[in-house]
JSON list of C-alpha atoms in Angstrom, two decimals:
[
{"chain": "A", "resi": 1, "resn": "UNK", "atom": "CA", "xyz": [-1.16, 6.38, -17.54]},
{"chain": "A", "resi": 2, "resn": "UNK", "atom": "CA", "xyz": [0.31, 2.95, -17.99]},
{"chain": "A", "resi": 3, "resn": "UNK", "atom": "CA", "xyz": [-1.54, 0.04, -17.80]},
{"chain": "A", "resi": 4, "resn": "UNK", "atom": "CA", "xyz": [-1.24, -3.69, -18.82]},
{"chain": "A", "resi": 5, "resn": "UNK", "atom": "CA", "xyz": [-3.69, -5.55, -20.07]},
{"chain": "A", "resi": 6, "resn": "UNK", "atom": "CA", "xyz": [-3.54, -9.51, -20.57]},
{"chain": "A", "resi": 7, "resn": "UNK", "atom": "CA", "xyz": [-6.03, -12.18, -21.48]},
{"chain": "A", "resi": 8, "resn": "UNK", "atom": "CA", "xyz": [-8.44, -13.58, -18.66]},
{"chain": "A", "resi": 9, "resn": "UNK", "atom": "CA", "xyz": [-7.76, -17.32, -17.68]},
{"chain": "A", "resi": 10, "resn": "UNK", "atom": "CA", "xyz": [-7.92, -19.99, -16.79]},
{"chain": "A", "resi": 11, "resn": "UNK", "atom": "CA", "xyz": [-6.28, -21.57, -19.92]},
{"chain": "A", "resi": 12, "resn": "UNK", "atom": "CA", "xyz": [-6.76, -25.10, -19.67]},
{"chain": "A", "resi": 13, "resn": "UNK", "atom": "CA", "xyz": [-4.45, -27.18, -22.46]},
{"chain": "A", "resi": 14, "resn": "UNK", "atom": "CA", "xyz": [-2.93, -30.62, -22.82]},
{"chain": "A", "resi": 15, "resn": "UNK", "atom": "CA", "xyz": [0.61, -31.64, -22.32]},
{"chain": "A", "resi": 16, "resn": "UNK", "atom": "CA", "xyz": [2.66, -30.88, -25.48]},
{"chain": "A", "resi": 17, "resn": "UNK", "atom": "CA", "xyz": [-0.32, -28.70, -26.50]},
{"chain": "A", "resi": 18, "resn": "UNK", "atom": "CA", "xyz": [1.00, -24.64, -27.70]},
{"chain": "A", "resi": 19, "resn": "UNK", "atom": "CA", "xyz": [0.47, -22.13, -25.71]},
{"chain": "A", "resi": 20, "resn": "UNK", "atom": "CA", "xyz": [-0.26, -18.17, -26.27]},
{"chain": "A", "resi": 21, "resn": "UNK", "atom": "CA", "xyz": [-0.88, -15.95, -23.33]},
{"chain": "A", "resi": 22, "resn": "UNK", "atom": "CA", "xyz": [-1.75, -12.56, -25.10]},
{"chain": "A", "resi": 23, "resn": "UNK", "atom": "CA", "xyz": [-0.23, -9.22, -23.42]},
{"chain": "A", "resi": 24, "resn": "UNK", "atom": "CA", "xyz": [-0.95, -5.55, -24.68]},
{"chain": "A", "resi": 25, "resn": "UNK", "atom": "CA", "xyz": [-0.04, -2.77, -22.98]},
{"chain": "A", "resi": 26, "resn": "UNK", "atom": "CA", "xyz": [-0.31, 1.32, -22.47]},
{"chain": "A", "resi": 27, "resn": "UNK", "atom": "CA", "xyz": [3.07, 2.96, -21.77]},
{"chain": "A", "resi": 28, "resn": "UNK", "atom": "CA", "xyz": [4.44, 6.27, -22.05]},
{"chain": "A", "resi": 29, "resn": "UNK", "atom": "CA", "xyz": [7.66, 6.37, -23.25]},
{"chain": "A", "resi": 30, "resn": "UNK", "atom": "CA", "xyz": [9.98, 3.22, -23.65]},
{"chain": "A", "resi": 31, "resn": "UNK", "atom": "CA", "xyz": [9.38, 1.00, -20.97]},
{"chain": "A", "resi": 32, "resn": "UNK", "atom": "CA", "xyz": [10.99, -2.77, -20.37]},
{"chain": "A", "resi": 33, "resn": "UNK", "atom": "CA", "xyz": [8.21, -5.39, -20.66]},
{"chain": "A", "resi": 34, "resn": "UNK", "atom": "CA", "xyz": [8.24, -8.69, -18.22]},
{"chain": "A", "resi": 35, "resn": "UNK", "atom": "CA", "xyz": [6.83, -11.77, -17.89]},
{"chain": "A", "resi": 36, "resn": "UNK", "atom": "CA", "xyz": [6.78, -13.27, -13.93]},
{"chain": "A", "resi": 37, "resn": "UNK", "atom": "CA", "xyz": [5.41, -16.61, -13.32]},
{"chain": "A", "resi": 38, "resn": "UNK", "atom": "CA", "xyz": [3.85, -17.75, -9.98]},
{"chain": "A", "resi": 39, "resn": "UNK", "atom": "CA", "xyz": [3.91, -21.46, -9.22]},
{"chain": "A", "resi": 40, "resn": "UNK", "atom": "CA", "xyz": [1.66, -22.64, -6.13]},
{"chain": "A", "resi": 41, "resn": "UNK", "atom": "CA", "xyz": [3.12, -21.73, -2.78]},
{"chain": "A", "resi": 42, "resn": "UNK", "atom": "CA", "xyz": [6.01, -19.85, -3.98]},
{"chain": "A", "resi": 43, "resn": "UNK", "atom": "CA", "xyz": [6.88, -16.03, -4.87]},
{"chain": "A", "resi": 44, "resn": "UNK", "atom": "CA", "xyz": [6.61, -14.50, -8.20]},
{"chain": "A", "resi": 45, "resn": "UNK", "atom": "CA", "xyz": [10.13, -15.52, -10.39]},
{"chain": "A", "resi": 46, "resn": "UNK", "atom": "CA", "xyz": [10.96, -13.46, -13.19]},
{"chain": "A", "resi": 47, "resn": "UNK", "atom": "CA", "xyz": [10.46, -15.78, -16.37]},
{"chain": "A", "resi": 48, "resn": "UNK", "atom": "CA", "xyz": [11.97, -13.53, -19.14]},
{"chain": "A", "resi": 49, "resn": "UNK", "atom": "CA", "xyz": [12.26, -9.87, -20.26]},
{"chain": "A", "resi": 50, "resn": "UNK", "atom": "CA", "xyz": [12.65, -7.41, -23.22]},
{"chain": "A", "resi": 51, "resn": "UNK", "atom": "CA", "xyz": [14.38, -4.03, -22.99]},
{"chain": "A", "resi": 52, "resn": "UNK", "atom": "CA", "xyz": [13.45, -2.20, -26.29]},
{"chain": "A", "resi": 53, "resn": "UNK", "atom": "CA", "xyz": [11.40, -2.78, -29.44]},
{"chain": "A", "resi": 54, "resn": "UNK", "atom": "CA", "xyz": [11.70, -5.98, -31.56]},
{"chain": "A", "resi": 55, "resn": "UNK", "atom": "CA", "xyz": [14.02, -7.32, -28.67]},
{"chain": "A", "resi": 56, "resn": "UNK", "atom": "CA", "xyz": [12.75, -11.21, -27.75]},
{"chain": "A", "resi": 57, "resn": "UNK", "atom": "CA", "xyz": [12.68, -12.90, -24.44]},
{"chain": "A", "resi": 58, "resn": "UNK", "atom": "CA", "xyz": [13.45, -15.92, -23.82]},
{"chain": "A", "resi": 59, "resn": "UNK", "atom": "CA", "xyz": [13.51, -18.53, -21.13]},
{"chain": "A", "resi": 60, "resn": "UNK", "atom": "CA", "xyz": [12.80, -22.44, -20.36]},
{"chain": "A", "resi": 61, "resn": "UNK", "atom": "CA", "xyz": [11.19, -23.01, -24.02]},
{"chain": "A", "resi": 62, "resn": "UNK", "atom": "CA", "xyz": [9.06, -19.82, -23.70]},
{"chain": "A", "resi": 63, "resn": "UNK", "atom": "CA", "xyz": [9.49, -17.02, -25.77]},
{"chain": "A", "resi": 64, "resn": "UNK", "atom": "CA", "xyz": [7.60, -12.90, -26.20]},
{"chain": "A", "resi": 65, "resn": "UNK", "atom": "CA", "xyz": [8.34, -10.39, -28.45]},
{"chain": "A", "resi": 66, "resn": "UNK", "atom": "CA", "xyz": [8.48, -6.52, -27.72]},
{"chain": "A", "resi": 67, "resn": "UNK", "atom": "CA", "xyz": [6.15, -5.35, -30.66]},
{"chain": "A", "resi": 68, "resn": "UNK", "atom": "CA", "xyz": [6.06, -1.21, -30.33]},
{"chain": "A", "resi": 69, "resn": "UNK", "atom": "CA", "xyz": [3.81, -1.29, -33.18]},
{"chain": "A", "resi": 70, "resn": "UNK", "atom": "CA", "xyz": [0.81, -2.93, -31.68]},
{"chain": "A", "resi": 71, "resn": "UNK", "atom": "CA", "xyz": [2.03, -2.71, -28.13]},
{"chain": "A", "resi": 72, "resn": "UNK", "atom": "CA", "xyz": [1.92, -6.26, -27.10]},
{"chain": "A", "resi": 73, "resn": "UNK", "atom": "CA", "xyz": [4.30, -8.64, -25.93]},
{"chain": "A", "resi": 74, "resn": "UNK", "atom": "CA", "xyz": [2.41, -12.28, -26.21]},
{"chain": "A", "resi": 75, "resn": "UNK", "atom": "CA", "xyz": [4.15, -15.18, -24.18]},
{"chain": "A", "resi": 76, "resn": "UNK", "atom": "CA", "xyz": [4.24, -18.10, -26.39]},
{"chain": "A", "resi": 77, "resn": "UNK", "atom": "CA", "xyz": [5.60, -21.96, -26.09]},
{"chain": "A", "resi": 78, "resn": "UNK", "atom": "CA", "xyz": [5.62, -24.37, -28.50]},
{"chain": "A", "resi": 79, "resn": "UNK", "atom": "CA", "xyz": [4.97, -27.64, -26.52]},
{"chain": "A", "resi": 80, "resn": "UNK", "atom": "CA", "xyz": [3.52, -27.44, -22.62]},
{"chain": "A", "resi": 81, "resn": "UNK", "atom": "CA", "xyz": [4.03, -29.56, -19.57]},
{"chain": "A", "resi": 82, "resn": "UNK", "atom": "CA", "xyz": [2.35, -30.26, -16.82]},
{"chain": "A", "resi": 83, "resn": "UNK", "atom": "CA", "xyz": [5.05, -28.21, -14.68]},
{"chain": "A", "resi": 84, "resn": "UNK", "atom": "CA", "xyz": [4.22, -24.95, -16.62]},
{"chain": "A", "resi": 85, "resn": "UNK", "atom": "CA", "xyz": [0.77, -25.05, -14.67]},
{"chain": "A", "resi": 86, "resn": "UNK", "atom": "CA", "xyz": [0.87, -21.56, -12.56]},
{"chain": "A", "resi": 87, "resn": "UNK", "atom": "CA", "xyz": [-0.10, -18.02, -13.04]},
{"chain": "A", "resi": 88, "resn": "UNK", "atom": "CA", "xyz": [1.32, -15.53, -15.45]},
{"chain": "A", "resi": 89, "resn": "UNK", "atom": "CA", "xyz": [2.15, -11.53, -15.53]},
{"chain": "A", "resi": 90, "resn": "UNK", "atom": "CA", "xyz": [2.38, -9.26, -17.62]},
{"chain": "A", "resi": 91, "resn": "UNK", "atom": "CA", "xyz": [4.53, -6.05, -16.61]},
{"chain": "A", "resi": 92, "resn": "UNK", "atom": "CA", "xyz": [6.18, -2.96, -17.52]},
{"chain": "A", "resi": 93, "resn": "UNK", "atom": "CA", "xyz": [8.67, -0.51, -15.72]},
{"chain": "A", "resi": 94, "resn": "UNK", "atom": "CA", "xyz": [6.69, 2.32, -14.94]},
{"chain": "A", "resi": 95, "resn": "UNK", "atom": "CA", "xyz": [9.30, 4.85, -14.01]},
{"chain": "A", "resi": 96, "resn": "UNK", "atom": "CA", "xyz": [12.85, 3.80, -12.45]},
{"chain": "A", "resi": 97, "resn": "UNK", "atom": "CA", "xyz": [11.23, 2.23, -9.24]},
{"chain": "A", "resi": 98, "resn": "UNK", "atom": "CA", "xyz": [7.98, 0.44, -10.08]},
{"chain": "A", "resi": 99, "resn": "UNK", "atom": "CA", "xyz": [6.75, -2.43, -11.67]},
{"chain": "A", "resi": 100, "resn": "UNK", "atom": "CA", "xyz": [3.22, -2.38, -13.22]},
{"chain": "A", "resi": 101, "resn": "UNK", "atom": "CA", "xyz": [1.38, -5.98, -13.87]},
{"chain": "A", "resi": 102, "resn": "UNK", "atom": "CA", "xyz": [-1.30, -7.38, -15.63]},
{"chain": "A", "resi": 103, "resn": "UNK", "atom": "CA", "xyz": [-4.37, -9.24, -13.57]},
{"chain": "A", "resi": 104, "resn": "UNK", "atom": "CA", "xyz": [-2.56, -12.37, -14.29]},
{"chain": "A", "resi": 105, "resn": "UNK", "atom": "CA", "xyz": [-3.57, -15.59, -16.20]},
{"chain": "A", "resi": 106, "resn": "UNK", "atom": "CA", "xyz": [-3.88, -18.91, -14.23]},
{"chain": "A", "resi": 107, "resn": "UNK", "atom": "CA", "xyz": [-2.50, -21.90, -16.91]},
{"chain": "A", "resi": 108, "resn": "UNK", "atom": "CA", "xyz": [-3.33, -25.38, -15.92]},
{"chain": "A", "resi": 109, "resn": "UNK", "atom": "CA", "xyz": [-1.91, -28.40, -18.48]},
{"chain": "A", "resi": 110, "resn": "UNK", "atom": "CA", "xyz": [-3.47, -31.67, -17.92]},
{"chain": "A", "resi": 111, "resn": "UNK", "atom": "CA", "xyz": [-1.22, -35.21, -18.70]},
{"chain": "B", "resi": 1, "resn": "UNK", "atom": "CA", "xyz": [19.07, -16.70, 3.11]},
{"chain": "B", "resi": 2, "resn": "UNK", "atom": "CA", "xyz": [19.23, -16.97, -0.40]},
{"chain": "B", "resi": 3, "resn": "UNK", "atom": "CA", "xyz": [15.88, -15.40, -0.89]},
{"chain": "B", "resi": 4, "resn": "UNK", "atom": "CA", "xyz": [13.80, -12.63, -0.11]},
{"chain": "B", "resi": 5, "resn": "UNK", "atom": "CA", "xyz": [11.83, -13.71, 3.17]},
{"chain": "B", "resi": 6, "resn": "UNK", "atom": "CA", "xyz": [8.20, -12.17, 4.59]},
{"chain": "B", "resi": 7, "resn": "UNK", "atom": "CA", "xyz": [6.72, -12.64, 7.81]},
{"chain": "B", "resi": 8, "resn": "UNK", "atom": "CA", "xyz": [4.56, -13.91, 9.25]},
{"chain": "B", "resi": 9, "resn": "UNK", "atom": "CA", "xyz": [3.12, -16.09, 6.37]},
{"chain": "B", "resi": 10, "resn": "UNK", "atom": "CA", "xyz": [0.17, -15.77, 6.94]},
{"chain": "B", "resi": 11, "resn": "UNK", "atom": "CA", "xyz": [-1.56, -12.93, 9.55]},
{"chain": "B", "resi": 12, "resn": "UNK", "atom": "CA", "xyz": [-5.34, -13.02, 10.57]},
{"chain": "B", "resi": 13, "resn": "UNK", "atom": "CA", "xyz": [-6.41, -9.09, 12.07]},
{"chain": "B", "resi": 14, "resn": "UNK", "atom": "CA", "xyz": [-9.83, -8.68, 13.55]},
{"chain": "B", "resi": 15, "resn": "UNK", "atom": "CA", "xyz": [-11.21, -4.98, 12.21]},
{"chain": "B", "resi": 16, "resn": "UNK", "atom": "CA", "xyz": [-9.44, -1.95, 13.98]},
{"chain": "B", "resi": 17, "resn": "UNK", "atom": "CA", "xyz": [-6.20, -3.82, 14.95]},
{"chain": "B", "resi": 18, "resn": "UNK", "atom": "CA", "xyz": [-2.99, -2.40, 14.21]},
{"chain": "B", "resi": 19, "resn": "UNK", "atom": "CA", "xyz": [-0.82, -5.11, 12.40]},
{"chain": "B", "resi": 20, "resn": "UNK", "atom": "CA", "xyz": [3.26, -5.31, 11.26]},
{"chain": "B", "resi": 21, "resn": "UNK", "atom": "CA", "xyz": [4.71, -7.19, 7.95]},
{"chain": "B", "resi": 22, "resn": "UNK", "atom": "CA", "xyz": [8.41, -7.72, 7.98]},
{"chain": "B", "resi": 23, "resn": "UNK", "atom": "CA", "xyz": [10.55, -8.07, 4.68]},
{"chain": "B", "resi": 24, "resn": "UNK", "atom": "CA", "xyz": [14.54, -9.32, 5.16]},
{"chain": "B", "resi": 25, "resn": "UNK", "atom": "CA", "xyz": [15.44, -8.59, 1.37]},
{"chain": "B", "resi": 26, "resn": "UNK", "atom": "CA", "xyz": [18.46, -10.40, -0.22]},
{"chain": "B", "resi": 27, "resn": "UNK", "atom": "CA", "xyz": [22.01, -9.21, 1.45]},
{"chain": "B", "resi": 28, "resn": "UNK", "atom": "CA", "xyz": [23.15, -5.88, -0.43]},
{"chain": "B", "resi": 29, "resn": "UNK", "atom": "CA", "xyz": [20.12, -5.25, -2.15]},
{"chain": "B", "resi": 30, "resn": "UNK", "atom": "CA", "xyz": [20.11, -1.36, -2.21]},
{"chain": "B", "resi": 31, "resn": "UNK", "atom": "CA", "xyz": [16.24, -1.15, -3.78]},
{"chain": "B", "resi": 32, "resn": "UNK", "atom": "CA", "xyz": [13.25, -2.44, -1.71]},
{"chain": "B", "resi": 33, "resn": "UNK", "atom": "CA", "xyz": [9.74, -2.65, -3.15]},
{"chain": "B", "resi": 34, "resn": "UNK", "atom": "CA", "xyz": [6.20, -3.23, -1.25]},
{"chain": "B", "resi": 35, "resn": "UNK", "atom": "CA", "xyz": [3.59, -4.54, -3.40]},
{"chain": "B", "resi": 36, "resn": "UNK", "atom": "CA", "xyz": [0.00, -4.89, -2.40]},
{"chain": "B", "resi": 37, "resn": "UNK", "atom": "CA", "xyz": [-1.81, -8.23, -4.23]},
{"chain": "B", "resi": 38, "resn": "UNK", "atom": "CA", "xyz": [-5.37, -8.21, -4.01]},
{"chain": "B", "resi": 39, "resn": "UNK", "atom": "CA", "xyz": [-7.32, -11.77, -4.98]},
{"chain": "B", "resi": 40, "resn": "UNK", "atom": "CA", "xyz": [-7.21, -12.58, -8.51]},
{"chain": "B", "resi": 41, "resn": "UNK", "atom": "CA", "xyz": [-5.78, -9.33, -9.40]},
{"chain": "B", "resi": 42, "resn": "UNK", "atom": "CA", "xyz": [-1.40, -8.76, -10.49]},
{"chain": "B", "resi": 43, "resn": "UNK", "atom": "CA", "xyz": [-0.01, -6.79, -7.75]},
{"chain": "B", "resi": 44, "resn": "UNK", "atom": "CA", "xyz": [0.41, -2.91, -7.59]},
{"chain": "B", "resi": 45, "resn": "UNK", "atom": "CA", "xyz": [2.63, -0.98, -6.30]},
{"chain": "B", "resi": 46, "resn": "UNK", "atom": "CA", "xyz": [3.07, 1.05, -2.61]},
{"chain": "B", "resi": 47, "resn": "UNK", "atom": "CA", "xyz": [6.40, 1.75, -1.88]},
{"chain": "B", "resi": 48, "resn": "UNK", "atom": "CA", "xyz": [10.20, 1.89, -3.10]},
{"chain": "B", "resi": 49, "resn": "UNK", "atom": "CA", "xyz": [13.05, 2.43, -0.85]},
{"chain": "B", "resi": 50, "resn": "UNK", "atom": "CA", "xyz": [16.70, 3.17, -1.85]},
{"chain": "B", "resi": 51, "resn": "UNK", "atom": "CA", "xyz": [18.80, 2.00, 0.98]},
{"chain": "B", "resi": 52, "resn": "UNK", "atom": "CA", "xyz": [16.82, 3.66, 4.45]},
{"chain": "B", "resi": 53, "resn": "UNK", "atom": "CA", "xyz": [15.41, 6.49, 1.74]},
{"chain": "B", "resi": 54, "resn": "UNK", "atom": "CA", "xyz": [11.78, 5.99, 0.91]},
{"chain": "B", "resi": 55, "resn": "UNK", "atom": "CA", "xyz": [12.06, 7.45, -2.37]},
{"chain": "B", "resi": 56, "resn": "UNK", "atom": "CA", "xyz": [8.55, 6.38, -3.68]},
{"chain": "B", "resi": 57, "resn": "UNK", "atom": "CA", "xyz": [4.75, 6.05, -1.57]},
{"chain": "B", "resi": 58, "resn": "UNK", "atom": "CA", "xyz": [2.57, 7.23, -4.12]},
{"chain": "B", "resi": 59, "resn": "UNK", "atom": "CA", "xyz": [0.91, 3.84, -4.12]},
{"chain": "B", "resi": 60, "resn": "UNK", "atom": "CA", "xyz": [-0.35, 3.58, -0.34]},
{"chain": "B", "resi": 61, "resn": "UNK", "atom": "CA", "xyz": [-3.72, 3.45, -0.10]},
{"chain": "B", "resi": 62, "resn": "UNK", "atom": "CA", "xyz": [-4.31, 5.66, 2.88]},
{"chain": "B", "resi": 63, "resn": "UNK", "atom": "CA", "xyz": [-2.32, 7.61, 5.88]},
{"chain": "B", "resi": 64, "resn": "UNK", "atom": "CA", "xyz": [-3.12, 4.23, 7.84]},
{"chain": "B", "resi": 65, "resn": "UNK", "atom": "CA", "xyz": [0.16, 2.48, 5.81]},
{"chain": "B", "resi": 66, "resn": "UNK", "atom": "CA", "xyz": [3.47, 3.45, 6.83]},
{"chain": "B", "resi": 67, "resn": "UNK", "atom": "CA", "xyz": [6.84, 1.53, 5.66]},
{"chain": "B", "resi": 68, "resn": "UNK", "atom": "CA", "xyz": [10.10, 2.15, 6.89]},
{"chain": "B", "resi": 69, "resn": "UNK", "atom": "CA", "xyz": [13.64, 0.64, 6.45]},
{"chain": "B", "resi": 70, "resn": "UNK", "atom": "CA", "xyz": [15.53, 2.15, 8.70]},
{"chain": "B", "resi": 71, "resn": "UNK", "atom": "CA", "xyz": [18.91, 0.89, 8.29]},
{"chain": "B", "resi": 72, "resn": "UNK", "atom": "CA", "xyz": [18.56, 0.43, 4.54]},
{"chain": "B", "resi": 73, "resn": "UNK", "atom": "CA", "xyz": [18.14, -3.26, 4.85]},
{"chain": "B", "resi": 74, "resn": "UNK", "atom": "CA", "xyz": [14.78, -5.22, 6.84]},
{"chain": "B", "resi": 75, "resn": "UNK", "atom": "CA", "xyz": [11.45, -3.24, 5.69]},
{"chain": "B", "resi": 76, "resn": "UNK", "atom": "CA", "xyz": [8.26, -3.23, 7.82]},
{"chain": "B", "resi": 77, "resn": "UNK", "atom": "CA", "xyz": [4.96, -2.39, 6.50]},
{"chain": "B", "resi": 78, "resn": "UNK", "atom": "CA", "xyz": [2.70, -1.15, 8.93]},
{"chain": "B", "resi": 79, "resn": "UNK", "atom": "CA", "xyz": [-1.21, -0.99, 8.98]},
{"chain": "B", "resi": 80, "resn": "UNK", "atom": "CA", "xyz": [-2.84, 0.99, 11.44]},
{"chain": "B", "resi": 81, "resn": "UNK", "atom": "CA", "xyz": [-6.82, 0.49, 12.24]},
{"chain": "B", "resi": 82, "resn": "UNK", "atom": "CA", "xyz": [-6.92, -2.61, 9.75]},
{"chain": "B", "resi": 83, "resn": "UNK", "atom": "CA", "xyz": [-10.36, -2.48, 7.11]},
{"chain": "B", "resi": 84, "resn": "UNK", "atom": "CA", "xyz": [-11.59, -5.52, 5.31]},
{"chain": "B", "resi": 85, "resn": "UNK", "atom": "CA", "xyz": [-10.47, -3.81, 2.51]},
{"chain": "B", "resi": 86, "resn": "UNK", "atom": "CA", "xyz": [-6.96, -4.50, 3.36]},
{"chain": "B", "resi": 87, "resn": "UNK", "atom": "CA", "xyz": [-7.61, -8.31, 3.10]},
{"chain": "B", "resi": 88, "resn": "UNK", "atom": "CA", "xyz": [-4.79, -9.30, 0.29]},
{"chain": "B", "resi": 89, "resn": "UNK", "atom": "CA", "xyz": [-1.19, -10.48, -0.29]},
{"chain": "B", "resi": 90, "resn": "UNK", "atom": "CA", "xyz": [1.52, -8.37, 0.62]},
{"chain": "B", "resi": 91, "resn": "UNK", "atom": "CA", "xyz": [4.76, -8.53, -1.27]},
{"chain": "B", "resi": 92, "resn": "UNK", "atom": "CA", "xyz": [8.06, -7.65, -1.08]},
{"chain": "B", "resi": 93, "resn": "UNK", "atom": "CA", "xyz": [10.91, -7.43, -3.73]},
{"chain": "B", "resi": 94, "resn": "UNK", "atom": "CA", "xyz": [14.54, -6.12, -3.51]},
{"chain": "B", "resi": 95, "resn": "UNK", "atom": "CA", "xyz": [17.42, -5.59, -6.46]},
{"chain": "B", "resi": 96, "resn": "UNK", "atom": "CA", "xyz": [20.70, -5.22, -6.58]},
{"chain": "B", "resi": 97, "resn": "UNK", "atom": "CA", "xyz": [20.57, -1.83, -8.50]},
{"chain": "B", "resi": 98, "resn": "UNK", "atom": "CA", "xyz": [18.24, 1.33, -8.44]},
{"chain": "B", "resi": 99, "resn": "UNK", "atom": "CA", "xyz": [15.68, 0.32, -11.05]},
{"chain": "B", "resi": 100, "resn": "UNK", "atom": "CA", "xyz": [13.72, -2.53, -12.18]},
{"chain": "B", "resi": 101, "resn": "UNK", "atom": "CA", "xyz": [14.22, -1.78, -15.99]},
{"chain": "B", "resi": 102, "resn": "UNK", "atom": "CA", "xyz": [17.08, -3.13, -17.90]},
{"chain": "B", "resi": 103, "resn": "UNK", "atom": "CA", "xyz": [19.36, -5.32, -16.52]},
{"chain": "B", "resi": 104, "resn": "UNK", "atom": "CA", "xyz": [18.25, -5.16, -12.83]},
{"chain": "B", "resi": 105, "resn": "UNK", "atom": "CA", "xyz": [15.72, -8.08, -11.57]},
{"chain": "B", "resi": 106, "resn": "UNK", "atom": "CA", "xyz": [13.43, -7.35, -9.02]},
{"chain": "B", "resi": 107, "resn": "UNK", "atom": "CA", "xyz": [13.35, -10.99, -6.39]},
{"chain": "B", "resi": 108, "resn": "UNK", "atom": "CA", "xyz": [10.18, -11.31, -4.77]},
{"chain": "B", "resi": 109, "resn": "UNK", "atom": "CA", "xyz": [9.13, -12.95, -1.46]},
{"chain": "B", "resi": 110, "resn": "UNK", "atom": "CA", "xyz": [6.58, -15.22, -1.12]},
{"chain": "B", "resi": 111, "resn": "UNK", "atom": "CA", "xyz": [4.26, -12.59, 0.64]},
{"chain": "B", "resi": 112, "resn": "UNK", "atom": "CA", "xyz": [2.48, -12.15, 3.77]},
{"chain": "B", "resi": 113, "resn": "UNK", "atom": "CA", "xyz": [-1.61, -12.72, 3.33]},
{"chain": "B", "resi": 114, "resn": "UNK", "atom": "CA", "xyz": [-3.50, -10.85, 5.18]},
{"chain": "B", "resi": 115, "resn": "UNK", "atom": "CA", "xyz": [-7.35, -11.45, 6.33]},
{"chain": "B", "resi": 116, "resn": "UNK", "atom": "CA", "xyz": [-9.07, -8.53, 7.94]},
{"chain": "B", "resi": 117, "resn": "UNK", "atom": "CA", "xyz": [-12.43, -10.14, 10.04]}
]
């Protein structure tokens, strides 16, 4: 079935520090792949997204490639603040209706 | 509102009680999701309705969870005979279209936690 799988946190980095929040993934067919971020005390926002192979998200200096060949889609950002600290996941569209999610990655940046 | 709202915030259930979770999705959403978020885990899927049709409940757990939108907008998740196993967040999205793929984002509340003593 599907499944995502992303890397176990925390991450701890320094401001300005780059960041890579690795994201593989088990789909049949071709699914869209997500990226929702959680900041403390609020609902999960959508952060980015990529609709088909090779396609590239992008959003507020963070950026993840759909890669069909190895199945991933890794978040990446070049230079961290303290204001990125919150928890990241990974998702696919399972079918029409559903989202499916990764176990989520907690980031916390330090000044 | 603006956003997709849950109540209550925050709901505390002694073993055996019956509880409610209400969802007021964004005005004209047509698709309404339940999600069940257990700690330190992504959430997973219950429910999908489209409009008042529950089109989806593969992902409740048990007979004991029942969801129901009757006039295709507010969405309450019941749990009959709580378990401590129930203990988690429970969240609710809506979208403007019929799917969460493509171009259709799915806007979540901020979730109702749930404590089963």
């Amino acid at each position: 079935g599907n499944s995502v799988t992303q890397m176990e946190g925390p991450v701890t980095l320094s401001e300005e520090a780059f960041l890579t929040i690795n994201c593989t993934y088990t789909a049949t067919g071709y699914p869209s792949l997500f990226w929702y971020v959680q900041y403390p005390g609020e609902g999960l926002q959508l952060l980015l997204k990529a609709t088909k192979a090779d396609d590239k998200g992008s959003n507020k200096g963070f950026e993840a490639t759909y890669r069909k060949e190895t199945t991933s889609f890794h978040l990446e950002k070049g230079s961290v603040q303290v204001s990125d600290s919150a928890v990241y996941f990974c998702a696919l569209s399972g079918g029409y209706n559903k989202l499916i999610f990764g176990a989520g990655t907690r980031l916390a940046v330090h000044p | 509102g603006a956003g997709v709202s849950q109540s209550p915030r925050y709901k505390v259930a002694k073993r055996g009680q019956d509880v409610a979770l209400r969802c007021d999705p964004i005005s004209g959403h047509v698709s309404l999701f339940w999600y069940q978020q257990a700690l330190g885990q992504g959430p997973e899927f219950l429910t999908y309705f489209q409009n008042e049709a529950q089109l989806d409940k593969s992902g409740l757990p048990s007979d004991r969870f029942f969801a129901e939108r009757p006039e295709g907008s507010v969405s309450t998740l019941k749990i009959q005979r709580t378990q401590q196993e129930d203990s988690a967040v429970y969240l609710c999205a809506s979208s403007l279209g019929l799917s969460v793929g493509g171009n259709t984002e799915a806007f979540f509340g901020q979730g109702t936690r749930l404590t089963v003593v």
